[in-house]
Amino acid sequence: MSADVFSKVKEILNNIQNEKVGNLNDLESFRIKYLGSKNEIKSLFGEIKNVENDRKKEFGQLLNDVKQSAEEKYELLKASLGSALTDNENTGIDMTAPCEPISFGSRHPVSIVMNRIIGIFERIGFTVAEEREIEDDWHNFTAMNTPEDHPARDMQDTFYLKDSTVELLRTHTSSVQARIMTTQKPPIRIIAPGRVYRNETISSRSHCQFHQVEGLYIDKGVSFADMKQTLLYFAREMYGPKTDIRLRPSFFPFTEPSAEMDVYWGLKTEDDHRITKGTGWLEILGCGMVDPNVLTNCGIDPTVYSGFAFGMGIERQAMLQFKITDIRQLFENDARFLKQFSGVI
Ligand code: DAH
């Protein structure tokens, strides 16, 4: 009888040593089996009464050894499995599995070009002014010296809101000039990026919504030469340090004199010929000295202050830069198109 319980204890000791514990679930089963409230060793303590007196001590000792070895093994395993919680079997997460592909967004080509332009002017002290897209007739036209009968006011060009001829979607960012000049005192040095709207037929070359960046610099003694130098700096930052520019006389109601600035693009490829209509020159922006009437309209004394302004479209520059041939692609938000710009900032 006593030999039986002895061999039973030895068997349990063996089992404890051979027990395979590979994860936290196994460890919990191990604990319940050998250290839990109804564990296998406990039941053997009750067998002491059946052991011969002269072997009772030996038996008790053996049971204690078994219990201790179960405890030791448990502590050891707990420590090692606990520190390896990242192991796939412990957490249910397979750390070796390839991760779900993370799909990063990309900057829109219009934003890329707009941010680049903003950066160039910020470096020489211009600050960004953002204003409303829903404008009134005064800021968009009247203040900007655009007469009542100017064709730009025509319903054909301007989106008027709620059947009113007062509320409209701004047709250019020049409206921001009026917003700023009526609320800030010179010196003023701002660039105003934003979306503008014109009631035009949508085609591969024109859209009813597009983006512009406006610039305005008002101070005492600002000259045409200041404007030319500022724009030359811009052209060279944007299109390369050797870029040439030319200013062609032009007309805008809000500037006098007015000009359009071209950059020399070159005539190396067939594309260059097509894009520049065989001239090598590309028109980039409109500019001029702020018309004294505009200053007066906005409460700035033209006998004290002068300034220059410029405005440029973004889409065409983005199309040139990224060789996009249809402006509509810029407004469709087709992920396959936009993905091509990932990583470009
Ligand atoms: N607002 C003009 C347009 O939409 C662009 C422009 C031309 C802005 C000359 C200016 C400027 O500030 O001086 O076509």
XYZ file of C-alpha atoms and ligand atoms in Angstrom:
359
model
C 0.000 0.000 0.000
C 2.634 2.465 1.055
C 4.791 1.567 -1.979
C 1.777 2.518 -4.104
C 1.449 6.049 -2.718
C 5.168 6.543 -2.976
C 5.140 5.650 -6.637
C 2.071 7.863 -7.135
C 3.959 10.825 -5.693
C 6.966 10.091 -7.854
C 4.713 9.908 -10.884
C 3.293 13.308 -10.091
C 6.796 14.694 -9.647
C 7.685 13.275 -13.027
C 4.583 14.768 -14.590
C 5.402 18.153 -13.158
C 8.864 18.039 -14.633
C 7.645 16.864 -18.028
C 4.613 19.124 -18.271
C 4.820 21.185 -21.473
C 3.808 24.788 -20.863
C 4.032 26.915 -23.980
C 1.611 29.730 -23.325
C -0.423 31.466 -20.649
C -3.361 29.101 -21.083
C -1.124 26.093 -20.468
C 0.321 27.847 -17.454
C -3.111 28.367 -15.951
C -3.966 24.682 -16.439
C -0.680 23.805 -14.768
C -1.515 26.027 -11.820
C -4.968 24.540 -11.372
C -3.652 20.986 -11.643
C -0.741 21.263 -9.199
C -1.334 24.372 -7.107
C -5.066 24.980 -7.275
C -7.474 24.405 -4.378
C -8.206 20.851 -5.530
C -4.735 20.016 -6.761
C -3.349 16.512 -7.193
C -0.684 16.866 -4.485
C -3.189 17.942 -1.861
C -5.144 14.748 -2.207
C -1.987 12.762 -1.457
C -1.463 14.505 1.882
C -4.537 12.604 3.014
C -2.685 9.374 2.284
C -0.171 9.960 5.080
C -2.312 7.969 7.468
C -1.882 4.908 5.279
C 1.908 5.124 5.263
C 3.923 3.025 7.726
C 5.008 5.051 10.709
C 8.710 4.803 9.991
C 8.207 6.161 6.512
C 5.722 8.932 7.344
C 8.483 11.508 7.623
C 10.025 10.468 4.345
C 6.611 10.627 2.688
C 5.866 14.062 4.055
C 9.216 15.278 2.890
C 8.586 13.909 -0.568
C 5.219 15.612 -0.794
C 6.767 18.891 0.222
C 9.423 18.462 -2.458
C 6.737 17.856 -5.045
C 4.801 20.881 -3.950
C 7.905 23.036 -4.001
C 8.968 21.866 -7.410
C 5.496 22.677 -8.759
C 5.714 26.128 -7.229
C 9.192 26.760 -8.579
C 8.316 25.640 -12.068
C 5.195 27.803 -11.991
C 7.074 30.947 -10.916
C 9.770 30.384 -13.490
C 7.307 29.876 -16.319
C 5.228 32.837 -15.230
C 8.246 35.100 -15.377
C 9.401 33.938 -18.772
C 5.970 33.884 -20.390
C 5.058 37.230 -18.865
C 8.107 38.903 -20.332
C 7.374 37.402 -23.703
C 3.827 38.671 -23.897
C 4.363 39.716 -27.475
C 4.715 36.090 -28.416
C 1.968 35.202 -30.859
C 0.547 32.393 -28.765
C 0.239 34.549 -25.674
C -1.582 37.491 -27.139
C -3.217 35.943 -30.139
C -1.287 38.446 -32.260
C 1.074 37.003 -34.778
C 3.970 39.418 -34.770
C 5.505 37.771 -37.779
C 2.462 38.285 -39.995
C 2.781 41.019 -42.628
C 0.943 44.128 -41.441
C -2.202 45.497 -42.996
C -1.064 47.859 -45.721
C -1.339 51.402 -44.387
C -2.525 53.651 -47.132
C -1.123 57.125 -46.750
C -2.955 60.039 -48.221
C -1.270 62.415 -50.603
C -1.280 66.159 -51.008
C -3.442 67.428 -53.800
C -1.350 68.829 -56.677
C -3.101 72.183 -56.268
C -2.128 72.272 -52.580
C 1.427 71.270 -53.399
C 1.859 74.187 -55.798
C -0.081 76.611 -53.622
C 2.043 75.772 -50.566
C 5.188 76.215 -52.583
C 4.066 79.679 -53.698
C 3.074 80.622 -50.144
C 6.485 79.473 -48.871
C 8.324 81.599 -51.419
C 6.507 84.775 -50.400
C 6.581 84.014 -46.689
C 10.360 83.950 -46.891
C 10.364 87.613 -47.843
C 7.911 88.719 -45.194
C 4.484 88.234 -46.724
C 1.831 86.802 -44.420
C -1.111 84.682 -45.456
C -4.554 86.263 -45.442
C -7.514 83.981 -45.920
C -10.908 85.386 -46.608
C -14.456 84.411 -47.496
C -15.447 82.755 -50.766
C -18.969 84.158 -50.538
C -18.404 87.814 -51.158
C -20.421 90.912 -51.718
C -20.472 92.888 -54.868
C -18.610 95.794 -53.254
C -15.464 93.884 -52.215
C -15.328 91.784 -55.365
C -16.012 94.562 -57.885
C -16.809 98.079 -56.731
C -13.909 98.573 -54.356
C -11.649 97.057 -56.980
C -12.518 99.853 -59.384
C -14.608 97.598 -61.595
C -17.438 99.654 -63.049
C -21.072 98.631 -62.951
C -21.120 97.803 -66.610
C -17.914 95.776 -66.606
C -18.399 92.473 -68.440
C -16.988 90.521 -65.488
C -20.113 91.442 -63.549
C -22.259 89.731 -66.123
C -24.395 86.837 -64.922
C -22.551 84.804 -67.527
C -19.325 85.073 -65.568
C -20.341 85.511 -61.960
C -22.278 83.109 -59.783
C -24.742 85.277 -57.900
C -26.433 83.825 -54.855
C -30.122 83.753 -53.935
C -31.180 85.760 -56.981
C -29.290 88.688 -55.578
C -26.781 90.796 -57.412
C -25.085 91.598 -54.119
C -24.059 88.205 -52.782
C -21.830 86.200 -55.048
C -19.061 83.627 -55.195
C -15.865 85.630 -55.517
C -14.536 85.637 -59.052
C -10.984 86.388 -57.986
C -8.890 86.631 -54.831
C -8.516 90.373 -55.478
C -11.562 90.759 -53.206
C -9.191 89.949 -50.335
C -7.274 93.133 -51.169
C -10.383 95.159 -50.348
C -11.057 93.113 -47.189
C -7.534 93.700 -45.907
C -7.156 97.351 -46.923
C -10.405 98.284 -45.201
C -9.412 96.588 -41.964
C -5.633 97.016 -41.709
C -3.324 99.977 -41.830
C -0.245 100.051 -44.073
C 2.344 98.685 -44.241
C 0.426 95.741 -45.668
C 2.232 92.744 -47.087
C -0.041 89.774 -47.657
C -0.634 86.863 -49.939
C -4.121 85.460 -50.214
C -4.502 81.925 -51.514
C -7.939 80.533 -52.169
C -10.667 79.199 -54.365
C -12.532 81.328 -56.852
C -15.536 80.696 -59.076
C -16.577 81.662 -62.554
C -19.573 80.594 -64.514
C -17.629 79.064 -67.356
C -18.202 76.014 -69.473
C -16.183 73.158 -68.067
C -13.642 71.727 -70.479
C -10.185 70.227 -70.390
C -8.775 73.764 -70.150
C -11.198 75.656 -67.945
C -13.353 74.981 -64.926
C -15.998 76.855 -62.985
C -13.881 76.659 -59.848
C -10.153 77.157 -59.536
C -7.523 78.598 -57.224
C -5.560 81.803 -57.167
C -2.895 83.396 -55.036
C -3.172 87.146 -54.640
C -0.380 89.378 -53.436
C -0.571 92.893 -52.057
C 2.124 95.202 -50.791
C 1.267 98.719 -49.616
C 3.661 101.106 -47.950
C 5.220 104.510 -48.443
C 7.278 104.761 -51.590
C 6.585 101.336 -53.097
C 7.603 101.402 -56.760
C 7.170 99.411 -59.940
C 10.824 98.365 -59.575
C 10.002 96.818 -56.179
C 7.268 94.838 -57.852
C 9.481 93.680 -60.683
C 12.208 92.541 -58.314
C 9.740 90.723 -56.063
C 8.242 88.902 -59.018
C 11.648 88.042 -60.461
C 12.585 86.554 -57.095
C 9.355 84.546 -57.152
C 9.892 83.290 -60.705
C 13.429 82.146 -59.944
C 12.414 80.388 -56.727
C 9.544 78.693 -58.499
C 10.998 77.894 -61.900
C 14.759 77.789 -61.337
C 17.517 80.287 -60.560
C 18.202 81.183 -64.181
C 14.587 81.859 -65.123
C 13.986 84.988 -67.197
C 10.817 87.007 -66.925
C 9.190 89.683 -69.033
C 6.485 92.134 -68.139
C 4.009 92.915 -70.897
C 1.730 95.963 -70.618
C -1.816 94.903 -69.875
C -5.035 96.170 -68.342
C -6.789 95.436 -65.072
C -9.324 97.810 -63.513
C -7.591 97.694 -60.118
C -4.031 98.432 -61.214
C -2.394 101.283 -63.097
C -0.099 100.637 -64.822
C -0.865 96.932 -65.262
C 1.244 94.136 -66.638
C 1.284 90.446 -67.256
C 4.348 88.480 -66.346
C 5.700 85.693 -68.519
C 8.495 83.313 -67.633
C 10.778 81.895 -70.274
C 9.940 78.224 -70.517
C 12.098 77.334 -73.485
C 11.464 75.644 -76.800
C 13.376 72.424 -76.422
C 10.622 69.906 -76.927
C 7.520 69.622 -78.997
C 5.546 70.038 -75.777
C 7.332 73.338 -75.101
C 6.214 74.568 -78.522
C 2.652 73.517 -77.857
C 2.466 74.929 -74.318
C 4.030 78.276 -75.223
C 2.342 78.509 -78.617
C 5.759 78.581 -80.234
C 6.980 81.643 -78.325
C 8.898 79.971 -75.504
C 7.149 82.324 -73.046
C 4.486 81.342 -70.558
C 2.094 83.766 -68.927
C 2.077 83.231 -65.169
C 0.388 86.190 -63.515
C -1.235 89.600 -63.713
C 0.151 92.501 -61.719
C 0.433 96.236 -61.440
C 0.603 99.269 -59.198
C -2.553 99.492 -57.074
C -4.844 102.026 -58.728
C -5.211 105.158 -56.558
C -8.991 104.742 -56.869
C -8.721 101.367 -55.123
C -6.705 102.884 -52.298
C -9.228 105.690 -51.910
C -12.175 103.246 -52.010
C -10.579 101.339 -49.152
C -9.725 104.380 -47.057
C -6.000 104.568 -47.765
C -4.569 107.928 -48.819
C -2.973 107.501 -52.287
C -0.925 110.655 -51.809
C 0.865 108.993 -48.890
C 0.888 105.352 -49.831
C 1.473 103.335 -52.959
C 1.685 99.632 -53.587
C 1.655 96.774 -55.995
C -0.581 93.775 -56.391
C -0.481 90.565 -58.338
C -2.675 87.564 -58.888
C -1.963 84.170 -60.343
C -3.853 80.997 -61.090
C -2.685 77.773 -59.491
C -4.190 75.073 -61.668
C -2.219 75.916 -64.781
C 1.024 75.975 -62.843
C 0.166 72.610 -61.271
C -0.697 71.214 -64.699
C 2.622 72.400 -66.101
C 4.579 71.068 -63.226
C 2.970 67.642 -63.133
C 2.217 67.360 -66.848
C -1.526 67.161 -66.308
C -3.419 67.702 -69.534
C -7.025 67.944 -68.314
C -7.952 70.447 -65.590
C -10.990 68.374 -64.656
C -8.741 65.738 -63.134
C -7.896 68.249 -60.437
C -11.502 68.309 -59.241
C -12.619 64.715 -59.603
C -10.850 63.387 -56.509
C -10.141 60.118 -58.225
C -7.918 58.262 -55.764
C -5.965 56.631 -58.599
C -5.026 60.075 -59.889
C -4.275 61.553 -56.475
C -2.172 58.592 -55.349
C 0.444 59.551 -57.919
C 1.359 62.550 -55.779
C 2.034 60.661 -52.575
C 5.317 61.688 -51.069
C 5.349 65.028 -52.895
C 5.136 67.974 -50.539
N -7.762 89.340 -60.392
C -7.135 89.070 -61.656
C -7.798 87.901 -62.304
O -8.560 87.250 -61.677
C -5.677 88.791 -61.495
C -4.901 89.992 -61.077
C -4.343 90.836 -61.994
C -4.739 90.255 -59.738
C -3.627 91.949 -61.626
C -4.014 91.384 -59.348
C -3.467 92.225 -60.316
O -3.818 91.678 -58.068
O -2.735 93.299 -59.909
O -7.548 87.607 -63.441
